[in-house]
Tab-separated table of C-alpha atoms in Angstrom:
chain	number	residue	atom	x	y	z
A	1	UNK	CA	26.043	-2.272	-8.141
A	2	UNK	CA	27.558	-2.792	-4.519
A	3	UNK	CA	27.398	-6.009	-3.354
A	4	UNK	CA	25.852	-5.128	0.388
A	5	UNK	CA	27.154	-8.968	1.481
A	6	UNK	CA	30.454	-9.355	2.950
A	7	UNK	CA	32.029	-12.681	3.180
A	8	UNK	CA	35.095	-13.301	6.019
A	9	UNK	CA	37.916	-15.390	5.551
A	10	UNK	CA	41.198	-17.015	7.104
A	11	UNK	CA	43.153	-15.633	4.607
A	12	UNK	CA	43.860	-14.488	1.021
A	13	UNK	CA	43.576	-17.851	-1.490
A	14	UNK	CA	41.987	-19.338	-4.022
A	15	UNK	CA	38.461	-19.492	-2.401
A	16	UNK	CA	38.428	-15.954	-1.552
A	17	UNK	CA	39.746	-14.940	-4.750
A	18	UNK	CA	36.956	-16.816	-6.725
A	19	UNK	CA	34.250	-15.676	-4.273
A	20	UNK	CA	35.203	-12.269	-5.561
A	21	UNK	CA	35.451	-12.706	-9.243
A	22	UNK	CA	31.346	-13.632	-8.928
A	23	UNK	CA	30.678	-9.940	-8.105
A	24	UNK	CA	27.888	-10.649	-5.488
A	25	UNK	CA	29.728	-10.515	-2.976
A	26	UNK	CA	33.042	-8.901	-1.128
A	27	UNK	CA	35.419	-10.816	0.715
A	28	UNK	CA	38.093	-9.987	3.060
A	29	UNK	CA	40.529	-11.634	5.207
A	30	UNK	CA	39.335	-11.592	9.085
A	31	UNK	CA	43.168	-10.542	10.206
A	32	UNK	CA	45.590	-8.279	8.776
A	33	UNK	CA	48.880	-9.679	7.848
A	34	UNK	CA	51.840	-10.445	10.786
A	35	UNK	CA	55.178	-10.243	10.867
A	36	UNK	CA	57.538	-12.179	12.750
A	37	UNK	CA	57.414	-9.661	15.292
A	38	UNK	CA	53.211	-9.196	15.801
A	39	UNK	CA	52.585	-13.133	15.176
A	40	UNK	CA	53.533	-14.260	18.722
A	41	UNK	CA	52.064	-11.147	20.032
A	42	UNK	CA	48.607	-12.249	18.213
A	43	UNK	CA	49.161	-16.002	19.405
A	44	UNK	CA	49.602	-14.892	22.694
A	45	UNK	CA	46.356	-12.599	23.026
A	46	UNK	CA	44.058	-14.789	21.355
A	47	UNK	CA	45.704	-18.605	23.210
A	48	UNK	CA	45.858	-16.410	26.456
A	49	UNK	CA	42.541	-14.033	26.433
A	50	UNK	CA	44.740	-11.434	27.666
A	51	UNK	CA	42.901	-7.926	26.599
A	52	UNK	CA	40.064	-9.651	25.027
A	53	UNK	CA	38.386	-6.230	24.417
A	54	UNK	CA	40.449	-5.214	22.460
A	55	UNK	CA	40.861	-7.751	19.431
A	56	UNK	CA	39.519	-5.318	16.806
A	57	UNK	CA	43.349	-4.372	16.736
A	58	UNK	CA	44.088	-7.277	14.569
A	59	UNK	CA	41.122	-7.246	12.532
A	60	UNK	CA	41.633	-6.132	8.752
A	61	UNK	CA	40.795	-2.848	7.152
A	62	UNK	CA	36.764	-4.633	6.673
A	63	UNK	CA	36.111	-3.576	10.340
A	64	UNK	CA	36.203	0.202	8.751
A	65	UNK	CA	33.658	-0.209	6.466
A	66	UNK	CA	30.958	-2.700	8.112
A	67	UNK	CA	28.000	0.545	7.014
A	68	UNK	CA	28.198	-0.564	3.825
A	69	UNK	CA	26.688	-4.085	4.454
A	70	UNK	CA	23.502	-5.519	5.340
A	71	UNK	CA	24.798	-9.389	6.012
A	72	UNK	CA	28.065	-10.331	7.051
A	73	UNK	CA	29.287	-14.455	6.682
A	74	UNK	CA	32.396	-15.622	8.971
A	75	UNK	CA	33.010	-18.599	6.513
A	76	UNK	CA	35.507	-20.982	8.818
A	77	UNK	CA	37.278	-18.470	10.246
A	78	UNK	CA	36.811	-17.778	14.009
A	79	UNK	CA	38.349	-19.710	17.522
A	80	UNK	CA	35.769	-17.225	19.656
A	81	UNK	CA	32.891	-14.884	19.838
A	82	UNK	CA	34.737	-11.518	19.697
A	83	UNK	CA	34.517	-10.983	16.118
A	84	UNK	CA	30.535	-11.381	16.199
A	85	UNK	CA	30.334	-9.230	19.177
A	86	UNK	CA	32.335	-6.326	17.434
A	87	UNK	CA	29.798	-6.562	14.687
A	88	UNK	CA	27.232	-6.330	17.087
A	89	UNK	CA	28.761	-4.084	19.205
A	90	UNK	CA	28.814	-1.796	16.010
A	91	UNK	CA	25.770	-2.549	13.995
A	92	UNK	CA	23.413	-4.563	15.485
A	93	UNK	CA	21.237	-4.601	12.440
A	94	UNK	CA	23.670	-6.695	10.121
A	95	UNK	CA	22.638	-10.027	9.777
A	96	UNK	CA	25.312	-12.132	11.124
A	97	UNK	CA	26.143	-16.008	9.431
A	98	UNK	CA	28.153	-18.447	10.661
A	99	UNK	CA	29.032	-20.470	8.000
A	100	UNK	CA	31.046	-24.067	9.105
A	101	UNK	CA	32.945	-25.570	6.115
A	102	UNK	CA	34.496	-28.328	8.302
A	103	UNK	CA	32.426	-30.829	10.113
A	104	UNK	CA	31.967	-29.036	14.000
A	105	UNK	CA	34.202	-30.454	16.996
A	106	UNK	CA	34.270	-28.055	19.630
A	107	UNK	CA	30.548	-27.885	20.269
A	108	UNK	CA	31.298	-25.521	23.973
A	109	UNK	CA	32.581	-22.526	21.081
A	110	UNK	CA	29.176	-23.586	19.110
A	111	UNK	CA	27.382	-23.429	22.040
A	112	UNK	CA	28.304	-19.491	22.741
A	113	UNK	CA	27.965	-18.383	18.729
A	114	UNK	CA	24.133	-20.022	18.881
A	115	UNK	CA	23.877	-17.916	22.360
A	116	UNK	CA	24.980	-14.967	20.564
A	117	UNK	CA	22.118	-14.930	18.513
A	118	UNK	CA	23.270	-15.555	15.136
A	119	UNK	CA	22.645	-17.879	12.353
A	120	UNK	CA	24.752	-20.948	12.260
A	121	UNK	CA	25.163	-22.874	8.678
A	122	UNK	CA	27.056	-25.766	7.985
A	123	UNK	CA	27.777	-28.023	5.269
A	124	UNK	CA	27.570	-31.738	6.733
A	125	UNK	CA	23.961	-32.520	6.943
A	126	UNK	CA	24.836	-34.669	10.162
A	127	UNK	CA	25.953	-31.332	12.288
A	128	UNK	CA	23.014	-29.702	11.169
A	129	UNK	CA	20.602	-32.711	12.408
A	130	UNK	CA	22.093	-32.982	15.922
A	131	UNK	CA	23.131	-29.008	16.612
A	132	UNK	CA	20.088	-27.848	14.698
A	133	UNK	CA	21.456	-26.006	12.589
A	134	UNK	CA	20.317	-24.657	8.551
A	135	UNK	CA	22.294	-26.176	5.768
A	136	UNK	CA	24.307	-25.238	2.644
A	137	UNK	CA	25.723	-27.838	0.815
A	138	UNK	CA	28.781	-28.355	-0.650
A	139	UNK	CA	30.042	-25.980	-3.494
A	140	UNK	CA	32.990	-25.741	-6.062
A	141	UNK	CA	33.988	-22.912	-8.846
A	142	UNK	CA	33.888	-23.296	-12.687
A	143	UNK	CA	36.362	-20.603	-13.025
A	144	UNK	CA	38.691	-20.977	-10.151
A	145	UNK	CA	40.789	-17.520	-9.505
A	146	UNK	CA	44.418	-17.943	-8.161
A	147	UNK	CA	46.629	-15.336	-6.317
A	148	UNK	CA	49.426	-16.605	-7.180
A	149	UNK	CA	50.613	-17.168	-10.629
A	150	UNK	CA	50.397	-20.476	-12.406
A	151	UNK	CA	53.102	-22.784	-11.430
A	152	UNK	CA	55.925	-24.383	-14.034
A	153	UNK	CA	56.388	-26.633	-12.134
A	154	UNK	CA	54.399	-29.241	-13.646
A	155	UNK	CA	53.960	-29.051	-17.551
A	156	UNK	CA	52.628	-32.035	-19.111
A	157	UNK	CA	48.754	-33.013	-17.724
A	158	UNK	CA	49.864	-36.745	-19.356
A	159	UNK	CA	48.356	-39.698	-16.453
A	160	UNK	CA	51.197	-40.353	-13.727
A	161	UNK	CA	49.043	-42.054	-11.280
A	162	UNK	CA	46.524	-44.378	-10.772
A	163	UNK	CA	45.201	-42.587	-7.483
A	164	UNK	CA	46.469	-39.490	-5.502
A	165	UNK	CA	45.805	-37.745	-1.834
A	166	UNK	CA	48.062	-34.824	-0.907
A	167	UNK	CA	46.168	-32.949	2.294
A	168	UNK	CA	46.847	-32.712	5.898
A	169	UNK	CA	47.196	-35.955	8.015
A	170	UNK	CA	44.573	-35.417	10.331
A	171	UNK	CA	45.119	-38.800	11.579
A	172	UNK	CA	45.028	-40.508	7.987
A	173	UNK	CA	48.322	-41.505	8.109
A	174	UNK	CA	48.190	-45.330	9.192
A	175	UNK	CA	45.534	-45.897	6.515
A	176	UNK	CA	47.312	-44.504	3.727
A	177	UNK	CA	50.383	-46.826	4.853
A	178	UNK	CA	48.104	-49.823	4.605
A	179	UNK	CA	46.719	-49.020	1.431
A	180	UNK	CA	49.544	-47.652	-0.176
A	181	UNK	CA	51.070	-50.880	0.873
A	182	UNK	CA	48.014	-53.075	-0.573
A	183	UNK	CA	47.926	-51.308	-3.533
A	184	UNK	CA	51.948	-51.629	-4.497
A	185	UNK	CA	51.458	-55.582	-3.916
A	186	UNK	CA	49.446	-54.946	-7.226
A	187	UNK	CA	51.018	-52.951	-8.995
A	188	UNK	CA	48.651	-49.462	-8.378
A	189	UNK	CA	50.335	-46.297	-8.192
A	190	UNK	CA	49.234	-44.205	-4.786
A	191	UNK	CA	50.828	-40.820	-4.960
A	192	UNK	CA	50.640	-39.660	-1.414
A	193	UNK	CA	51.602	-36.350	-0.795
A	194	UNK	CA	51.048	-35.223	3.360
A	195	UNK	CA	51.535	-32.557	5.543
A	196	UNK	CA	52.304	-33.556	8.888
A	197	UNK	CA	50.896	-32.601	12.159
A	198	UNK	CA	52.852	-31.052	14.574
A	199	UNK	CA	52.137	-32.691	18.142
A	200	UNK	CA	52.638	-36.573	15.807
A	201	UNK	CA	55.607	-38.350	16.180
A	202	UNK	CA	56.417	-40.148	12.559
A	203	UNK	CA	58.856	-43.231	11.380
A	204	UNK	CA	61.100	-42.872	8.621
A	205	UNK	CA	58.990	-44.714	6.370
A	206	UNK	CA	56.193	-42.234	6.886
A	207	UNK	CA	58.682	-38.937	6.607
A	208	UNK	CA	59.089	-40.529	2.700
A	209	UNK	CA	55.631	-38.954	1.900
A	210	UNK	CA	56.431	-35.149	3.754
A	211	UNK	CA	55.210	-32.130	1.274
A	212	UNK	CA	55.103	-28.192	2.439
A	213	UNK	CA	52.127	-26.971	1.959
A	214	UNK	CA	51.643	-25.927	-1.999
A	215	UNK	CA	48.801	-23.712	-3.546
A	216	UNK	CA	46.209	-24.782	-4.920
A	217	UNK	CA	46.673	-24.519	-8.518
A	218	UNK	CA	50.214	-26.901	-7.937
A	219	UNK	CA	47.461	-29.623	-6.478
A	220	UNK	CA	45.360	-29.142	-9.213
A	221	UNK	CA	48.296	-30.506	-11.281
A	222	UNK	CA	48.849	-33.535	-9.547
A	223	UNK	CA	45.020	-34.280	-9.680
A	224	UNK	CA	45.134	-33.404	-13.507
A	225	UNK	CA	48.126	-36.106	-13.537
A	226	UNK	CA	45.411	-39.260	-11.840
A	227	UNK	CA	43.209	-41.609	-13.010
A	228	UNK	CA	41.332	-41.248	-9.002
A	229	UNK	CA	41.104	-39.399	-6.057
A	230	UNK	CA	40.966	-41.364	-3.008
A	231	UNK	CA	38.750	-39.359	-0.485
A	232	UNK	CA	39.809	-40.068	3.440
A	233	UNK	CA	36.375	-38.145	5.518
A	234	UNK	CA	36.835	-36.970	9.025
A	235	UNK	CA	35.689	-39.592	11.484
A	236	UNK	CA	31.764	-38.340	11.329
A	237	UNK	CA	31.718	-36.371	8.470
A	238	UNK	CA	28.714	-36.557	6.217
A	239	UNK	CA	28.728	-33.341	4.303
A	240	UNK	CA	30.632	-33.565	0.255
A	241	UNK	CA	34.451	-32.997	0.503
A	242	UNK	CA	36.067	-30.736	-1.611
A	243	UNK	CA	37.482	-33.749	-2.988
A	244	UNK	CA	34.174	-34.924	-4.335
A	245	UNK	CA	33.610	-32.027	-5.828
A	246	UNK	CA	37.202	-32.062	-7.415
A	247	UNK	CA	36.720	-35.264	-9.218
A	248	UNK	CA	33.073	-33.783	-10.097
A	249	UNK	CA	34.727	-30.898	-12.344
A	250	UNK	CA	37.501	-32.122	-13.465
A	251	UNK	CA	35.993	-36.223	-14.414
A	252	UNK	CA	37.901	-38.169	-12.291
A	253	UNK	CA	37.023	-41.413	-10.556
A	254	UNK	CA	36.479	-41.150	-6.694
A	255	UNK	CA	37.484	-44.151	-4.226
A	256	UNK	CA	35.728	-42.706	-0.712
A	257	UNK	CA	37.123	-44.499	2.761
A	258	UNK	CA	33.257	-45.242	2.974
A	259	UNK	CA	33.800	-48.115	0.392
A	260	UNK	CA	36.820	-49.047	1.304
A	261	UNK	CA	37.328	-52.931	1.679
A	262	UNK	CA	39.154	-54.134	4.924
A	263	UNK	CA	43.009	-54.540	3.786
C-alpha cells in the first residue's frame, strides 16, 4: 500500500534512509543536489531573498508529486516559510508538520511558521512548554540503513576508550579541554573527535582534535570501540540527544554535562 505521508529532509543519510526502510512513510530530500556552479547561486537566493517566488526551482523532484499525499512533515529542514507556502499554494488540504529535531533558537522564523497555520512539533519538552507547541519525543532505529557502504576502516569492535564525543563544537570546545585535561591527570582515555566552526578562531592545542565530517556508520565504530559516551546538551536543551539514545541501543554508559562535577 502507498504510504500517503511524506517526510522532508536536509539531505540523503542515514535517518532518511531508515525512515524509508519502515515502509510507512516516503522521504525525500527538500533540495536537489548542487554543483559547484548552482551552490553559490542557491546561497545567494536564499541569504539574499532575491526572487523569493520562485524557490520551487531548487526544490527536489517531491514538489511533482505532492497529490499523492495527505500529510507532509518538514523534519529540520527549512531557514523560511516558502516551502510551506508552496505546499499551500498547491494543496491547501495537506496537513502540514513542522517537526524541530534541534532545540528552537530563532523564535522570529517560529513566529511566521505558527502564523502560517501549521502544526509545529518538537522534541525538547522545554520548547514545547514556552512556544506551545505538541511534542514527539526522542526516537532511534533498531535497524539503522546506511547509504554508503560499511567502512574498513575500523575492524576490530575490541574497547579503545574509556569515553568518546566526536560532533560539532557548537561552543563545547573549552569544556572538552578541561575535561579531557582532568581526565588524563587520571589516567581516563577521552577520545575527542570535533568539527570545527567556521566563524571560531582555535589554538594549536585545540586543532589536535580536528575530524572532517564522517558518516554515520564510521561513528558508530568509534562508539562500538567505548566504555561511555559523554553527552555535551545545547545550553537549554531538555529534549533526549541522539546520544542518549545511542548508548540506549548499543549498552553503553552515559556521562551527561548535567552531572558533571565542577573541574
Amino acid at each position: 500500500m502507498a504510504a500517503n505521508t511524506l517526510i522532508l529532509l536536509g539531505g540523503m543519510d542515514w535517518l532518511e534512509k531508515s525512515m524509508q526502510a519502515s515502509g510507512l512513510v516516503d522521504v525525500a530530500s527538500v533540495y536537489k543536489s548542487r554543483n559547484k556552479l548552482t551552490k553559490p547561486l542557491f546561497k545567494l537566493q536564499y541569504h539574499t531573498k532575491l526572487l523569493y517566488r520562485y524557490r520551487h526551482v531548487w526544490y527536489d523532484d517531491w514538489k511533482n508529486k505532492l497529490n499523492q499525499y495527505r500529510t507532509v512533515i518538514l523534519f529540520d529542514a527549512f531557514e523560511d516559510t516558502d516551502i510551506i507556502e508552496y505546499i499551500q499554494g498547491r494543496f491547501s488540504k495537506i496537513r502540514i508538520i513542522i517537526y524541530y529535531y534541534n532545540p528552537i533558537y530563532n523564535s522570529s522564523l517560529l513566529n511566521r511558521i505558527i502564523s502560517a497555520g501549521v502544526e509545529v512539533w518538537s522534541f525538547d519538552i522545554r520548547d514545547c512548554k514556552e512556544y506551545g507547541l505538541m511534542y514527539n519525543p526522542q526516537f532511534y532505529f533498531w535497524n539503522i540503513v546506511f547509504p554508503e557502504k560499511k567502512s574498513k576502516d575500523i575492524k576490530a569492535k575490541s574497547i579503545a576508550y574509556d569515553l568518546i564525543f566526536i560532533g560539532k563544537d557548537k561552543g563545547r570546545m573549552p569544556l572538552l579541554m578541561k575535561l579531557n585535561k582532568y581526565l588524563k591527570e587520571r589516567g581516563i582515555s577521552l577520545f575527542i573527535g570535533i568539527c570545527p566552526d567556521k566563524e571560531t578562531r582555535y589554538s594549536s592545542e585545540c586543532k589536535q582534535f580536528f575530524i572532517k565530517s564522517i558518516p554515520y556508520n564510521n561513528y558508530l565504530d568509534y562508539l562500538k570501540r567505548s566504555r561511555c559516551v559523554l553527552d555535551i546538551v545545547q545550553e537549554g536543551q531538555v529534549g533526549l540527544t541522539l546520544r542518549i539514545m545511542e548508548a540506549l541501543f548499543y549498552n553503553k554508559k552515559l556521562l551527561p554535562t548535567t552531572v558533571l562535577f565542577k573541574i
